[in-house]
PDB file of C-alpha atoms in Angstrom:
ATOM      1  CA  SER N1409       0.080   0.099  -0.056  1.00  0.00           C
ATOM      2  CA  ALA N1410       1.004   3.520  -0.362  1.00  0.00           C
ATOM      3  CA  TYR N1411       1.184   3.962   3.472  1.00  0.00           C
ATOM      4  CA  ILE N1412       3.678   1.079   3.877  1.00  0.00           C
ATOM      5  CA  ARG N1413       5.795   2.385   0.770  1.00  0.00           C
ATOM      6  CA  LYS N1414       5.790   5.957   2.474  1.00  0.00           C
ATOM      7  CA  MET N1415       6.965   4.606   5.789  1.00  0.00           C
ATOM      8  CA  ALA N1416       9.749   2.447   4.034  1.00  0.00           C
ATOM      9  CA  LEU N1417      11.127   5.413   2.051  1.00  0.00           C
ATOM     10  CA  ASP N1418      10.756   8.197   4.794  1.00  0.00           C
ATOM     11  CA  GLY N1419      10.417   6.503   7.951  1.00  0.00           C
ATOM     12  CA  TYR N1420       7.226   8.452   9.097  1.00  0.00           C
ATOM     13  CA  CYS N1421       4.016   9.625   7.379  1.00  0.00           C
ATOM     14  CA  LEU N1422       1.966  12.586   8.818  1.00  0.00           C
ATOM     15  CA  ASN N1423      -1.912  12.627   8.168  1.00  0.00           C
ATOM     16  CA  LEU N1424      -2.689  16.264   8.822  1.00  0.00           C
ATOM     17  CA  ASP N1425      -6.421  17.261   9.149  1.00  0.00           C
ATOM     18  CA  LEU N1426      -6.299  21.037   9.446  1.00  0.00           C
ATOM     19  CA  PRO N1427      -9.772  22.504   8.945  1.00  0.00           C
ATOM     20  CA  GLN N1428      -7.853  25.863   8.480  1.00  0.00           C
ATOM     21  CA  LEU N1429      -6.318  24.473   5.248  1.00  0.00           C
ATOM     22  CA  ARG N1430      -9.837  23.718   3.852  1.00  0.00           C
ATOM     23  CA  ARG N1431     -11.091  27.162   4.977  1.00  0.00           C
ATOM     24  CA  MET N1432      -8.014  28.807   3.393  1.00  0.00           C
ATOM     25  CA  SER N1433      -8.493  26.860   0.147  1.00  0.00           C
ATOM     26  CA  TYR N1434     -12.209  28.134   0.109  1.00  0.00           C
ATOM     27  CA  LEU N1435     -11.176  31.702   0.644  1.00  0.00           C
ATOM     28  CA  LEU N1436      -8.419  31.491  -1.964  1.00  0.00           C
ATOM     29  CA  GLN N1437     -11.016  30.486  -4.440  1.00  0.00           C
ATOM     30  CA  ASN N1438     -13.457  33.110  -3.272  1.00  0.00           C
ATOM     31  CA  CYS N1439     -10.989  35.711  -3.364  1.00  0.00           C
ATOM     32  CA  SER N1440      -9.740  34.982  -6.911  1.00  0.00           C
ATOM     33  CA  ASN N1441     -13.481  34.820  -8.121  1.00  0.00           C
ATOM     34  CA  ASN N1442     -14.189  38.328  -6.501  1.00  0.00           C
ATOM     35  CA  LEU N1443     -10.955  39.773  -7.832  1.00  0.00           C
ATOM     36  CA  ASN N1444     -11.741  38.564 -11.354  1.00  0.00           C
ATOM     37  CA  GLN N1445     -15.234  39.994 -11.130  1.00  0.00           C
ATOM     38  CA  VAL N1446     -13.955  43.426  -9.990  1.00  0.00           C
ATOM     39  CA  ALA N1447     -11.296  43.431 -12.601  1.00  0.00           C
ATOM     40  CA  LYS N1448     -13.799  42.775 -15.273  1.00  0.00           C
ATOM     41  CA  ARG N1449     -16.129  45.459 -14.133  1.00  0.00           C
ATOM     42  CA  VAL N1450     -13.186  47.940 -13.840  1.00  0.00           C
ATOM     43  CA  ASN N1451     -12.076  47.066 -17.489  1.00  0.00           C
ATOM     44  CA  GLU N1452     -15.737  47.365 -18.887  1.00  0.00           C
ATOM     45  CA  SER N1453     -16.879  50.564 -16.870  1.00  0.00           C
ATOM     46  CA  ASN N1454     -13.713  52.105 -15.631  1.00  0.00           C
ATOM     47  CA  GLN N1455     -15.250  52.201 -12.089  1.00  0.00           C
ATOM     48  CA  LEU N1456     -13.560  50.749  -8.942  1.00  0.00           C
ATOM     49  CA  TYR N1457     -15.510  51.005  -5.715  1.00  0.00           C
ATOM     50  CA  ALA N1458     -14.018  51.347  -2.270  1.00  0.00           C
ATOM     51  CA  ALA N1459     -16.375  48.677  -0.973  1.00  0.00           C
ATOM     52  CA  ASP N1460     -14.856  46.117  -3.457  1.00  0.00           C
ATOM     53  CA  ILE N1461     -11.287  46.920  -2.107  1.00  0.00           C
ATOM     54  CA  GLU N1462     -12.382  46.767   1.552  1.00  0.00           C
ATOM     55  CA  ASP N1463     -13.925  43.374   0.964  1.00  0.00           C
ATOM     56  CA  LEU N1464     -10.888  42.008  -0.711  1.00  0.00           C
ATOM     57  CA  ARG N1465      -8.635  43.426   1.905  1.00  0.00           C
ATOM     58  CA  HIS N1466     -10.867  41.735   4.814  1.00  0.00           C
ATOM     59  CA  ARG N1467     -10.645  38.363   2.953  1.00  0.00           C
ATOM     60  CA  LEU N1468      -6.961  38.680   2.489  1.00  0.00           C
ATOM     61  CA  ASP N1469      -6.446  39.602   5.971  1.00  0.00           C
ATOM     62  CA  GLU N1470      -8.367  36.377   7.045  1.00  0.00           C
ATOM     63  CA  LEU N1471      -6.150  34.435   4.764  1.00  0.00           C
ATOM     64  CA  ILE N1472      -2.991  35.710   6.425  1.00  0.00           C
ATOM     65  CA  ASP N1473      -4.381  34.931   9.872  1.00  0.00           C
ATOM     66  CA  ILE N1474      -5.299  31.426   8.785  1.00  0.00           C
ATOM     67  CA  GLY N1475      -1.823  31.057   7.266  1.00  0.00           C
ATOM     68  CA  ARG N1476      -0.226  32.015  10.432  1.00  0.00           C
ATOM     69  CA  GLN N1477      -2.346  29.645  12.422  1.00  0.00           C
ATOM     70  CA  ILE N1478      -1.432  26.669  10.157  1.00  0.00           C
ATOM     71  CA  LEU N1479       2.220  27.582  10.392  1.00  0.00           C
ATOM     72  CA  SER N1480       1.986  27.690  14.200  1.00  0.00           C
ATOM     73  CA  LYS N1481       0.440  24.355  14.264  1.00  0.00           C
ATOM     74  CA  LEU N1482       2.885  22.873  12.018  1.00  0.00           C
ATOM     75  CA  ALA N1483       5.811  24.266  14.027  1.00  0.00           C
ATOM     76  CA  GLU N1484       4.583  22.221  16.974  1.00  0.00           C
ATOM     77  CA  LEU N1485       5.074  18.906  15.213  1.00  0.00           C
TER      78      LEU N1485
END
């Protein structure tokens, strides 16, 4: 099996279940979709709204926080 092969080659195998990784993946997809929509609107209408920038900033801040949490948990291993 893949597990036995991994153990034979590396000597250890970590099975990480970090819900923050799933949340981070979701937020990254969400941010990229929102950014694409904002870029499309700006290219079509030449209008950029402060609310769009603030929303993206908020989502990116959340991504940064989650990234720090993940790194902290990994450092404990």
